[in-house]
Amino acid sequence: MQPPQAPSPPVVAQQALSELVNYYRELARYHRSSVDYHQQLLEQHVLEAEAAEKQLASIEAILHPLQTKSSSPQTPKLVPQEISDRANGQQVNGTGKIRLSEEKAQEKIAEKDSATLASEESKPEKKATEVEKSNSKTSQLSDRQSLKNNSKTKSSSTKTAKTKKPTTQKNPAKTKSSTSTNSLKLPYSEKLAFYETTVNAVAVCLQEFYPQVVSAEDVIKYYYPEGLAGEDRKKAYAAFSNGLSKGAGKQGWVRTSVGKYRWKNEGETKT
């Protein structure tokens, strides 16, 4: 009597498993190749999208339609001495929403009115000399000293206006406004007069609207609440659009979409 024998494994089953191994090996290789291909394609599309955005900004600056005067409300002014920008190597704290108190705002308006009246009564020769002296002094004094000088100039200008005698002083704040506006090469704006560069002005506007997104149109409405038209509007739009684009990711704000930007606070993770 012979012992029982175990059955032999089917040859067909082993062949099927071997074919499955080869199949899944090829499938894995296919998926890896697809990932590499699509990654390269994605990078190419990103570069092309950035180039298209730059072209769009340039064309919009030339062909943007004229708009009527904006009816947006006046926004409070920002204190010049508290304005800081990353372009100058300084640090911006929080959202930068620093406002003048009502008392200081009224005092500043009174100072400008008094200085304007006194300047109109003075002789043209003295007026030119006063502007040069005031510009030199303003560039050397700190913001705190400038505010103190404004207060002294107010008293002197008011007294001179009452006696109708020529004045030998000129409001440093007024001189700074004219100089800053000319340096920006933009149409005059009382709110824009405190900034020496377009980047500084754009940064303050972005901080003011945080966390909302801002476009070049919003910046124009912010600094020119009465609106602009014609060549003045084209010039302002091109300057602000260029400032927003160049400063994105470098000066404290980020681009959220084409032509849209938002201020980014310290400690905020990049989205």
PDB file of N, CA and C in Angstrom, residues 191-234:
ATOM      1  N   LYS A 191      -3.526 114.064   0.103  1.00  0.00           N
ATOM      2  CA  LYS A 191      -3.236 112.829   0.814  1.00  0.00           C
ATOM      3  C   LYS A 191      -1.935 112.183   0.335  1.00  0.00           C
ATOM      4  N   LEU A 192      -1.570 112.445  -0.936  1.00  0.00           N
ATOM      5  CA  LEU A 192      -0.382 111.828  -1.512  1.00  0.00           C
ATOM      6  C   LEU A 192       0.879 112.638  -1.238  1.00  0.00           C
ATOM      7  N   ALA A 193       0.709 113.857  -0.692  1.00  0.00           N
ATOM      8  CA  ALA A 193       1.829 114.783  -0.569  1.00  0.00           C
ATOM      9  C   ALA A 193       2.866 114.351   0.459  1.00  0.00           C
ATOM     10  N   PHE A 194       2.543 113.433   1.351  1.00  0.00           N
ATOM     11  CA  PHE A 194       3.470 113.060   2.409  1.00  0.00           C
ATOM     12  C   PHE A 194       4.473 111.997   1.976  1.00  0.00           C
ATOM     13  N   TYR A 195       4.295 111.393   0.806  1.00  0.00           N
ATOM     14  CA  TYR A 195       5.122 110.246   0.436  1.00  0.00           C
ATOM     15  C   TYR A 195       6.145 110.627  -0.626  1.00  0.00           C
ATOM     16  N   GLU A 196       7.352 110.077  -0.471  1.00  0.00           N
ATOM     17  CA  GLU A 196       8.443 110.382  -1.375  1.00  0.00           C
ATOM     18  C   GLU A 196       8.501 109.409  -2.558  1.00  0.00           C
ATOM     19  N   THR A 197       7.896 108.246  -2.424  1.00  0.00           N
ATOM     20  CA  THR A 197       7.896 107.263  -3.505  1.00  0.00           C
ATOM     21  C   THR A 197       6.504 106.664  -3.673  1.00  0.00           C
ATOM     22  N   THR A 198       6.263 106.162  -4.875  1.00  0.00           N
ATOM     23  CA  THR A 198       4.978 105.509  -5.146  1.00  0.00           C
ATOM     24  C   THR A 198       4.822 104.236  -4.316  1.00  0.00           C
ATOM     25  N   VAL A 199       5.921 103.545  -4.040  1.00  0.00           N
ATOM     26  CA  VAL A 199       5.866 102.319  -3.242  1.00  0.00           C
ATOM     27  C   VAL A 199       5.356 102.619  -1.841  1.00  0.00           C
ATOM     28  N   ASN A 200       5.831 103.733  -1.236  1.00  0.00           N
ATOM     29  CA  ASN A 200       5.354 104.119   0.098  1.00  0.00           C
ATOM     30  C   ASN A 200       3.850 104.366   0.080  1.00  0.00           C
ATOM     31  N   ALA A 201       3.381 105.105  -0.940  1.00  0.00           N
ATOM     32  CA  ALA A 201       1.960 105.440  -1.021  1.00  0.00           C
ATOM     33  C   ALA A 201       1.108 104.185  -1.210  1.00  0.00           C
ATOM     34  N   VAL A 202       1.574 103.273  -2.064  1.00  0.00           N
ATOM     35  CA  VAL A 202       0.825 102.032  -2.309  1.00  0.00           C
ATOM     36  C   VAL A 202       0.764 101.180  -1.044  1.00  0.00           C
ATOM     37  N   ALA A 203       1.882 101.120  -0.294  1.00  0.00           N
ATOM     38  CA  ALA A 203       1.923 100.316   0.931  1.00  0.00           C
ATOM     39  C   ALA A 203       0.909 100.804   1.954  1.00  0.00           C
ATOM     40  N   VAL A 204       0.801 102.136   2.116  1.00  0.00           N
ATOM     41  CA  VAL A 204      -0.142 102.687   3.095  1.00  0.00           C
ATOM     42  C   VAL A 204      -1.584 102.390   2.683  1.00  0.00           C
ATOM     43  N   CYS A 205      -1.868 102.484   1.381  1.00  0.00           N
ATOM     44  CA  CYS A 205      -3.227 102.198   0.902  1.00  0.00           C
ATOM     45  C   CYS A 205      -3.590 100.732   1.153  1.00  0.00           C
ATOM     46  N   LEU A 206      -2.650  99.819   0.898  1.00  0.00           N
ATOM     47  CA  LEU A 206      -2.905  98.400   1.138  1.00  0.00           C
ATOM     48  C   LEU A 206      -3.157  98.126   2.623  1.00  0.00           C
ATOM     49  N   GLN A 207      -2.381  98.793   3.481  1.00  0.00           N
ATOM     50  CA  GLN A 207      -2.589  98.625   4.918  1.00  0.00           C
ATOM     51  C   GLN A 207      -3.951  99.171   5.335  1.00  0.00           C
ATOM     52  N   GLU A 208      -4.365 100.267   4.728  1.00  0.00           N
ATOM     53  CA  GLU A 208      -5.638 100.888   5.081  1.00  0.00           C
ATOM     54  C   GLU A 208      -6.821  99.974   4.745  1.00  0.00           C
ATOM     55  N   PHE A 209      -6.724  99.238   3.639  1.00  0.00           N
ATOM     56  CA  PHE A 209      -7.826  98.386   3.204  1.00  0.00           C
ATOM     57  C   PHE A 209      -7.716  96.949   3.720  1.00  0.00           C
ATOM     58  N   TYR A 210      -6.636  96.615   4.438  1.00  0.00           N
ATOM     59  CA  TYR A 210      -6.456  95.250   4.925  1.00  0.00           C
ATOM     60  C   TYR A 210      -7.674  94.809   5.744  1.00  0.00           C
ATOM     61  N   PRO A 211      -8.212  93.578   5.578  1.00  0.00           N
ATOM     62  CA  PRO A 211      -7.658  92.479   4.765  1.00  0.00           C
ATOM     63  C   PRO A 211      -8.238  92.397   3.361  1.00  0.00           C
ATOM     64  N   GLN A 212      -8.854  93.474   2.879  1.00  0.00           N
ATOM     65  CA  GLN A 212      -9.443  93.447   1.544  1.00  0.00           C
ATOM     66  C   GLN A 212      -8.350  93.510   0.476  1.00  0.00           C
ATOM     67  N   VAL A 213      -8.682  93.035  -0.732  1.00  0.00           N
ATOM     68  CA  VAL A 213      -7.755  93.123  -1.853  1.00  0.00           C
ATOM     69  C   VAL A 213      -7.875  94.494  -2.502  1.00  0.00           C
ATOM     70  N   VAL A 214      -6.791  94.941  -3.115  1.00  0.00           N
ATOM     71  CA  VAL A 214      -6.719  96.296  -3.673  1.00  0.00           C
ATOM     72  C   VAL A 214      -6.182  96.214  -5.095  1.00  0.00           C
ATOM     73  N   SER A 215      -6.718  97.063  -5.985  1.00  0.00           N
ATOM     74  CA  SER A 215      -6.231  97.182  -7.353  1.00  0.00           C
ATOM     75  C   SER A 215      -5.735  98.610  -7.576  1.00  0.00           C
ATOM     76  N   ALA A 216      -5.164  98.857  -8.764  1.00  0.00           N
ATOM     77  CA  ALA A 216      -4.694 100.203  -9.080  1.00  0.00           C
ATOM     78  C   ALA A 216      -5.847 101.207  -9.063  1.00  0.00           C
ATOM     79  N   GLU A 217      -7.041 100.765  -9.453  1.00  0.00           N
ATOM     80  CA  GLU A 217      -8.223 101.634  -9.417  1.00  0.00           C
ATOM     81  C   GLU A 217      -8.537 102.063  -7.984  1.00  0.00           C
ATOM     82  N   ASP A 218      -8.416 101.129  -7.052  1.00  0.00           N
ATOM     83  CA  ASP A 218      -8.699 101.448  -5.649  1.00  0.00           C
ATOM     84  C   ASP A 218      -7.700 102.464  -5.097  1.00  0.00           C
ATOM     85  N   VAL A 219      -6.433 102.347  -5.518  1.00  0.00           N
ATOM     86  CA  VAL A 219      -5.417 103.293  -5.049  1.00  0.00           C
ATOM     87  C   VAL A 219      -5.715 104.691  -5.576  1.00  0.00           C
ATOM     88  N   ILE A 220      -6.156 104.784  -6.848  1.00  0.00           N
ATOM     89  CA  ILE A 220      -6.507 106.093  -7.417  1.00  0.00           C
ATOM     90  C   ILE A 220      -7.661 106.713  -6.642  1.00  0.00           C
ATOM     91  N   LYS A 221      -8.696 105.913  -6.348  1.00  0.00           N
ATOM     92  CA  LYS A 221      -9.838 106.441  -5.601  1.00  0.00           C
ATOM     93  C   LYS A 221      -9.439 106.877  -4.197  1.00  0.00           C
ATOM     94  N   TYR A 222      -8.458 106.179  -3.618  1.00  0.00           N
ATOM     95  CA  TYR A 222      -8.041 106.498  -2.252  1.00  0.00           C
ATOM     96  C   TYR A 222      -7.313 107.839  -2.192  1.00  0.00           C
ATOM     97  N   TYR A 223      -6.400 108.093  -3.152  1.00  0.00           N
ATOM     98  CA  TYR A 223      -5.623 109.322  -3.108  1.00  0.00           C
ATOM     99  C   TYR A 223      -6.249 110.459  -3.913  1.00  0.00           C
ATOM    100  N   TYR A 224      -7.201 110.145  -4.802  1.00  0.00           N
ATOM    101  CA  TYR A 224      -7.891 111.176  -5.566  1.00  0.00           C
ATOM    102  C   TYR A 224      -9.399 110.958  -5.435  1.00  0.00           C
ATOM    103  N   PRO A 225      -9.951 111.232  -4.272  1.00  0.00           N
ATOM    104  CA  PRO A 225     -11.386 110.990  -4.059  1.00  0.00           C
ATOM    105  C   PRO A 225     -12.279 111.801  -4.983  1.00  0.00           C
ATOM    106  N   GLU A 226     -11.774 112.908  -5.511  1.00  0.00           N
ATOM    107  CA  GLU A 226     -12.558 113.713  -6.445  1.00  0.00           C
ATOM    108  C   GLU A 226     -12.453 113.191  -7.881  1.00  0.00           C
ATOM    109  N   GLY A 227     -11.586 112.211  -8.093  1.00  0.00           N
ATOM    110  CA  GLY A 227     -11.460 111.602  -9.415  1.00  0.00           C
ATOM    111  C   GLY A 227     -10.415 112.279 -10.289  1.00  0.00           C
ATOM    112  N   LEU A 228      -9.958 111.562 -11.326  1.00  0.00           N
ATOM    113  CA  LEU A 228      -9.020 112.072 -12.322  1.00  0.00           C
ATOM    114  C   LEU A 228      -9.567 111.765 -13.715  1.00  0.00           C
ATOM    115  N   ALA A 229      -9.067 112.495 -14.699  1.00  0.00           N
ATOM    116  CA  ALA A 229      -9.512 112.269 -16.073  1.00  0.00           C
ATOM    117  C   ALA A 229      -8.350 112.501 -17.027  1.00  0.00           C
ATOM    118  N   GLY A 230      -8.476 111.978 -18.230  1.00  0.00           N
ATOM    119  CA  GLY A 230      -7.514 112.236 -19.281  1.00  0.00           C
ATOM    120  C   GLY A 230      -6.130 111.685 -18.968  1.00  0.00           C
ATOM    121  N   GLU A 231      -5.104 112.469 -19.337  1.00  0.00           N
ATOM    122  CA  GLU A 231      -3.730 112.046 -19.165  1.00  0.00           C
ATOM    123  C   GLU A 231      -3.354 111.875 -17.700  1.00  0.00           C
ATOM    124  N   ASP A 232      -3.930 112.700 -16.821  1.00  0.00           N
ATOM    125  CA  ASP A 232      -3.640 112.570 -15.390  1.00  0.00           C
ATOM    126  C   ASP A 232      -4.039 111.194 -14.877  1.00  0.00           C
ATOM    127  N   ARG A 233      -5.185 110.715 -15.317  1.00  0.00           N
ATOM    128  CA  ARG A 233      -5.652 109.395 -14.855  1.00  0.00           C
ATOM    129  C   ARG A 233      -4.756 108.276 -15.398  1.00  0.00           C
ATOM    130  N   LYS A 234      -4.380 108.378 -16.684  1.00  0.00           N
ATOM    131  CA  LYS A 234      -3.506 107.365 -17.270  1.00  0.00           C
ATOM    132  C   LYS A 234      -2.161 107.323 -16.542  1.00  0.00           C
TER     133      LYS A 234
END
